[in-house]
Coordinates of C-alpha atoms in Angstrom, one line a residue:
L190 CA -25.0 -158.6 -114.5
A191 CA -26.0 -160.3 -117.8
S192 CA -22.7 -162.2 -118.0
C193 CA -23.1 -163.3 -114.4
A194 CA -26.6 -164.6 -115.1
L195 CA -25.5 -166.5 -118.2
R196 CA -22.7 -168.1 -116.2
A197 CA -25.3 -169.2 -113.7
G198 CA -27.2 -171.0 -116.4
V199 CA -29.9 -168.4 -117.4
T200 CA -31.3 -168.5 -120.9
R201 CA -31.2 -165.0 -122.3
V202 CA -33.9 -163.9 -124.7
V203 CA -33.3 -160.7 -126.6
A204 CA -36.8 -159.4 -127.1
R205 CA -39.3 -157.0 -125.5
A206 CA -41.4 -158.8 -122.9
R207 CA -45.0 -157.6 -122.7
L208 CA -47.5 -158.5 -120.0
Q209 CA -51.2 -159.1 -119.8
R210 CA -53.6 -160.1 -117.1
A211 CA -53.8 -163.8 -116.7
L212 CA -57.1 -165.7 -117.0
P213 CA -59.0 -165.4 -113.7
S214 CA -58.3 -168.3 -111.4
A215 CA -58.4 -169.0 -107.7
T216 CA -55.0 -170.5 -107.7
G217 CA -53.3 -169.1 -110.8
P218 CA -51.1 -166.1 -111.5
E219 CA -52.2 -162.5 -111.9
L220 CA -49.9 -161.8 -114.8
A221 CA -48.8 -163.6 -118.0
L222 CA -46.6 -163.0 -121.0
V223 CA -48.4 -162.1 -124.1
P224 CA -48.4 -164.7 -127.0
E225 CA -45.7 -162.7 -128.9
S226 CA -43.4 -162.8 -125.9
M227 CA -44.0 -166.5 -125.4
A228 CA -43.1 -167.1 -129.0
A229 CA -39.8 -165.3 -128.5
A230 CA -38.9 -167.8 -125.8
P231 CA -39.3 -171.3 -127.4
H232 CA -37.4 -172.9 -124.5
L233 CA -40.4 -172.4 -122.3
E234 CA -42.3 -174.8 -124.6
G235 CA -45.5 -172.8 -124.3
R236 CA -45.5 -172.9 -120.5
Q237 CA -45.8 -169.6 -118.7
P238 CA -42.9 -168.8 -116.3
D239 CA -43.4 -169.7 -112.6
L240 CA -42.4 -166.2 -111.6
I241 CA -42.4 -162.9 -113.6
V242 CA -39.9 -160.4 -112.2
D243 CA -40.8 -156.9 -113.3
A244 CA -37.6 -154.9 -113.6
T245 CA -39.0 -152.5 -116.2
G246 CA -38.0 -149.4 -114.2
R247 CA -40.2 -146.4 -114.5
A248 CA -42.3 -148.0 -117.2
R249 CA -43.8 -150.1 -114.3
H250 CA -45.4 -152.6 -116.6
S251 CA -46.9 -154.8 -113.8
S252 CA -48.6 -151.8 -112.1
H253 CA -50.0 -150.5 -115.3
V254 CA -51.4 -153.8 -116.4
L255 CA -53.0 -154.5 -113.0
D256 CA -54.0 -150.9 -112.4
I257 CA -52.1 -150.8 -109.1
P258 CA -52.3 -147.3 -107.6
A259 CA -49.2 -145.5 -106.3
R260 CA -48.3 -143.1 -103.5
V261 CA -46.9 -140.0 -105.2
G262 CA -44.5 -137.7 -103.4
P263 CA -45.1 -133.9 -103.0
R264 CA -42.5 -132.8 -105.6
K265 CA -43.1 -132.5 -109.3
D266 CA -39.6 -131.8 -110.5
V267 CA -37.8 -132.3 -113.7
A268 CA -34.1 -133.2 -114.1
H269 CA -31.8 -132.4 -117.1
F270 CA -28.3 -133.9 -117.1
A271 CA -25.4 -134.8 -119.4
H272 CA -21.8 -135.8 -119.4
F273 CA -18.9 -133.4 -120.1
E274 CA -15.2 -133.8 -121.0
G275 CA -12.4 -131.3 -120.4
F276 CA -13.6 -130.0 -117.1
R277 CA -11.7 -128.7 -114.1
W278 CA -11.8 -130.6 -110.8
D279 CA -10.2 -129.3 -107.7
D280 CA -12.0 -131.6 -105.2
E281 CA -11.2 -135.2 -104.2
P282 CA -11.5 -137.8 -107.0
G283 CA -14.9 -139.3 -107.0
Q284 CA -16.3 -136.6 -104.6
V285 CA -20.0 -135.9 -105.4
L286 CA -20.9 -132.2 -105.1
I287 CA -24.5 -131.0 -104.6
A288 CA -25.4 -127.4 -104.5
R289 CA -28.6 -125.5 -103.7
R290 CA -29.8 -123.2 -106.4
D291 CA -32.2 -120.3 -106.4
A292 CA -34.7 -122.8 -107.7
G293 CA -33.9 -126.5 -107.2
W294 CA -30.5 -127.9 -106.9
S295 CA -27.6 -129.2 -109.1
W296 CA -25.0 -132.0 -109.0
C297 CA -21.5 -132.6 -110.3
I298 CA -20.3 -136.2 -110.3
P299 CA -16.8 -137.0 -111.6
L300 CA -16.8 -140.2 -113.7
H301 CA -13.1 -140.9 -114.6
E302 CA -12.6 -138.7 -117.7
R303 CA -16.2 -137.4 -117.7
L304 CA -18.3 -135.2 -115.4
S305 CA -22.0 -135.7 -114.9
V306 CA -23.7 -132.4 -114.5
G307 CA -27.4 -132.1 -113.7
I308 CA -30.1 -129.8 -112.5
V309 CA -33.3 -130.7 -110.6
L310 CA -36.0 -128.1 -110.3
G311 CA -39.7 -127.5 -110.7
Q312 CA -41.2 -127.6 -114.1
D313 CA -42.2 -123.9 -114.1
D314 CA -38.7 -122.9 -113.1
A315 CA -37.2 -125.2 -115.7
A316 CA -39.4 -123.5 -118.4
Q317 CA -37.9 -120.2 -117.6
L318 CA -34.4 -121.5 -118.5
G319 CA -35.4 -122.4 -122.1
R320 CA -37.7 -124.6 -124.2
S321 CA -35.4 -127.6 -124.8
P322 CA -33.4 -129.7 -122.3
E323 CA -30.2 -128.5 -124.0
E324 CA -31.2 -124.8 -123.6
R325 CA -32.1 -125.3 -119.9
L326 CA -28.9 -127.1 -118.9
S327 CA -26.7 -124.7 -120.8
A328 CA -28.5 -121.7 -119.2
A329 CA -28.2 -123.2 -115.7
V330 CA -24.5 -123.7 -116.1
T331 CA -24.0 -120.2 -117.6
K332 CA -26.1 -118.4 -114.9
D333 CA -24.7 -120.3 -111.9
P334 CA -21.2 -119.1 -110.9
W335 CA -20.4 -122.3 -109.1
L336 CA -21.4 -124.6 -112.0
S337 CA -19.6 -122.3 -114.4
S338 CA -16.4 -122.6 -112.4
V339 CA -16.6 -126.4 -112.4
V340 CA -17.7 -126.9 -116.0
G341 CA -15.7 -124.0 -117.5
S342 CA -15.0 -124.7 -121.1
A343 CA -15.8 -128.4 -120.9
R344 CA -17.5 -130.0 -123.9
R345 CA -20.8 -131.8 -123.6
V346 CA -20.3 -135.3 -125.1
T347 CA -23.7 -136.9 -124.5
P348 CA -27.3 -135.8 -125.3
V349 CA -29.1 -134.0 -122.4
A350 CA -31.3 -136.6 -120.7
T351 CA -34.5 -135.7 -119.0
Y352 CA -36.5 -137.4 -116.2
A353 CA -39.6 -136.3 -114.3
N354 CA -41.9 -137.5 -111.6
Y355 CA -39.3 -138.7 -109.2
Q356 CA -41.3 -139.6 -106.1
L357 CA -43.6 -142.6 -106.6
I358 CA -44.1 -145.8 -104.7
A359 CA -46.6 -148.6 -105.8
H360 CA -49.1 -149.7 -103.2
R361 CA -48.3 -153.3 -104.1
A362 CA -45.3 -155.0 -105.6
V363 CA -46.1 -158.6 -105.0
G364 CA -48.8 -160.9 -106.3
P365 CA -49.4 -164.5 -107.3
G366 CA -46.7 -165.4 -109.8
W367 CA -45.1 -161.9 -110.0
V368 CA -42.9 -159.4 -108.2
A369 CA -41.7 -155.9 -109.0
I370 CA -38.1 -154.8 -108.1
G371 CA -36.1 -151.6 -108.4
D372 CA -37.9 -148.6 -109.9
A373 CA -40.8 -150.8 -111.0
F374 CA -41.7 -150.9 -107.3
G375 CA -40.9 -147.3 -106.5
F376 CA -38.4 -144.5 -107.1
V377 CA -37.7 -141.8 -104.6
D378 CA -35.6 -138.9 -105.8
P379 CA -32.2 -138.2 -107.4
M380 CA -31.2 -136.4 -104.1
L381 CA -28.5 -138.7 -102.5
S382 CA -28.6 -140.9 -105.6
P383 CA -30.3 -144.0 -103.9
G384 CA -31.6 -145.5 -107.1
V385 CA -28.9 -148.1 -107.8
F386 CA -28.6 -149.0 -104.2
L387 CA -32.3 -149.5 -103.7
S388 CA -32.6 -151.5 -107.0
L389 CA -29.8 -153.9 -106.1
R390 CA -31.1 -154.2 -102.5
S391 CA -34.6 -155.1 -103.8
A392 CA -33.1 -157.8 -106.0
E393 CA -31.1 -159.2 -103.0
L394 CA -34.3 -159.3 -100.9
V395 CA -36.2 -161.2 -103.6
A396 CA -33.3 -163.7 -104.0
D397 CA -33.1 -164.2 -100.2
A398 CA -36.8 -164.9 -100.0
L399 CA -36.7 -167.4 -102.8
T400 CA -33.6 -169.3 -101.8
P401 CA -35.3 -171.6 -99.2
M402 CA -37.8 -172.7 -101.8
L403 CA -35.1 -173.4 -104.3
A404 CA -33.0 -175.3 -101.8
R405 CA -35.9 -177.6 -100.8
R406 CA -37.2 -177.8 -104.4
T407 CA -40.6 -176.8 -103.1
E408 CA -43.4 -176.5 -105.6
A409 CA -43.5 -173.0 -106.9
S410 CA -47.2 -172.3 -107.1
P411 CA -48.3 -168.7 -107.7
A412 CA -49.8 -168.5 -104.2
R413 CA -46.8 -170.0 -102.5
L414 CA -44.5 -167.6 -104.3
A415 CA -46.6 -164.6 -103.3
A416 CA -46.5 -165.8 -99.6
R417 CA -42.7 -166.1 -99.7
L418 CA -42.3 -162.7 -101.2
R419 CA -44.8 -160.8 -99.0
S420 CA -42.1 -160.0 -96.5
Y421 CA -40.0 -158.5 -99.3
G422 CA -42.8 -156.2 -100.3
T423 CA -43.2 -155.0 -96.7
A424 CA -39.5 -154.5 -96.0
H425 CA -38.7 -152.8 -99.2
G426 CA -41.8 -150.6 -99.1
A427 CA -40.6 -149.5 -95.7
A428 CA -37.2 -148.7 -97.1
L429 CA -38.6 -146.6 -99.9
S430 CA -40.8 -144.7 -97.4
A431 CA -37.8 -144.1 -95.1
W432 CA -35.8 -142.7 -98.0
L433 CA -38.7 -140.5 -99.0
A434 CA -38.8 -139.1 -95.5
L435 CA -35.1 -138.5 -95.4
V436 CA -35.1 -136.7 -98.8
E437 CA -37.9 -134.5 -97.6
Q438 CA -35.7 -133.3 -94.7
F439 CA -33.1 -132.2 -97.2
Y440 CA -35.7 -130.4 -99.3
D441 CA -37.3 -128.6 -96.4
G442 CA -34.0 -127.4 -95.1
R443 CA -33.8 -129.4 -91.8
V444 CA -30.7 -131.4 -92.7
L445 CA -28.8 -128.4 -94.1
A446 CA -29.8 -126.3 -91.1
L447 CA -28.6 -129.0 -88.8
M448 CA -25.2 -129.1 -90.6
R449 CA -24.9 -125.3 -90.2
A450 CA -25.8 -125.6 -86.5
G451 CA -23.2 -128.3 -86.1
R452 CA -20.5 -126.1 -87.6
D453 CA -21.5 -123.3 -85.3
F454 CA -21.5 -125.6 -82.3
M455 CA -17.9 -126.8 -83.0
A456 CA -16.7 -123.3 -83.9
N457 CA -17.2 -122.2 -80.3
G458 CA -14.5 -124.5 -79.0
S459 CA -14.1 -128.2 -78.9
G460 CA -13.6 -130.8 -76.2
P461 CA -13.9 -134.5 -75.6
V462 CA -17.6 -134.4 -75.0
K463 CA -18.4 -132.0 -77.9
N464 CA -16.2 -134.0 -80.3
A465 CA -17.9 -137.3 -79.3
V466 CA -21.4 -135.8 -79.7
Q467 CA -20.5 -134.4 -83.1
R468 CA -19.0 -137.7 -84.3
H469 CA -22.1 -139.5 -83.1
I470 CA -24.5 -137.2 -85.0
E471 CA -22.3 -137.2 -88.2
R472 CA -22.1 -141.0 -88.1
H473 CA -25.9 -141.5 -87.9
I474 CA -26.6 -138.9 -90.6
G475 CA -24.0 -140.7 -92.8
L476 CA -25.6 -144.1 -92.1
Q477 CA -28.9 -142.8 -93.4
A478 CA -27.6 -140.9 -96.4
S479 CA -25.5 -144.0 -97.5
G480 CA -28.3 -146.5 -97.2
A481 CA -26.6 -148.4 -94.4
G482 CA -28.9 -147.1 -91.7
T483 CA -31.8 -145.4 -93.6
T484 CA -34.4 -147.6 -91.9
R485 CA -32.7 -147.8 -88.5
R486 CA -35.2 -146.6 -85.9
Y487 CA -32.6 -144.9 -83.7
S488 CA -30.9 -143.1 -86.5
R489 CA -34.2 -141.8 -87.9
A490 CA -35.4 -140.7 -84.4
L491 CA -32.2 -138.9 -83.7
L492 CA -32.4 -136.9 -86.9
Q493 CA -36.0 -136.0 -86.3
F494 CA -35.2 -135.0 -82.7
L495 CA -32.3 -132.8 -83.8
G496 CA -34.3 -131.3 -86.6
R497 CA -36.8 -130.1 -83.9
Y498 CA -34.6 -129.3 -80.9
G499 CA -31.0 -129.2 -82.1
L500 CA -30.9 -126.3 -84.6
R501 CA -29.7 -123.7 -82.1
G502 CA -31.6 -120.9 -83.8
V503 CA -30.8 -121.8 -87.4
E504 CA -34.0 -121.6 -89.5
P505 CA -34.6 -124.5 -91.9
A506 CA -36.6 -122.2 -94.2
D507 CA -33.4 -120.3 -95.0
Y508 CA -31.9 -123.6 -96.4
A509 CA -35.0 -125.1 -98.0
I510 CA -34.8 -126.1 -101.6
R511 CA -37.6 -124.5 -103.7

């Protein structure tokens, strides 16, 4: 991405950008670079940028400087993960494997010669596995027969990373002279791994919103920029909320129960109508889980309907992730 930006004519400044509230003004921006950050970018010639794009991830600089509240999801999980080499892999290359644990869930993601292994669970349950991230991940692998069979005698080749507070969406991501993208706007959950997709999509939406102004060389006043970007804030906020709702249906067991009900449905004999119904349901679940149809009204309504009326006696509570 950096190379692409440089080829497009961007001036890259290798320095930590810090923000502050701008001086109060009826027509001015809300945010400004601090003097030290301005000094690190002499090509600006002392002039504040027309638009500040907050891509600071979970640090969420713009929200913290402006005291913007956030909607916090119901889960308070912690994730520990690392990369391993020398693992055994019997599944398809690139196939992501997710498993429900007694507490939380785990993932195995093959990355060429390495395997990403992670656990996501409540903080109290994590504490029972050990004091340090290394102890917790090691204990999880040792105590879980499935994880042990995959990892085997593989060697950990990276430090164990830790993340927490996975479900958070800012109430506002657009203002005069600034916009937040990616995790700086909101992050949902590692379940289904939507983070990179949502971050890239948010950047695309911002670029699409600004393109007409650039093409017409319209004056980029803070208020005009905010007006152009308001639709992005609404659309991407809706996407984050849709992902949060989808992830919740995995955690409460509805999606896994529906998959179980679908297998039972097909096990009793197939036919043209049953096959068509099953393909239709699988397609719309796939559209949501891949990001291609997460916000589609019909796909969301179908999953909600099936989660209420299509479980055929399968109890979601039996498949819920604690």
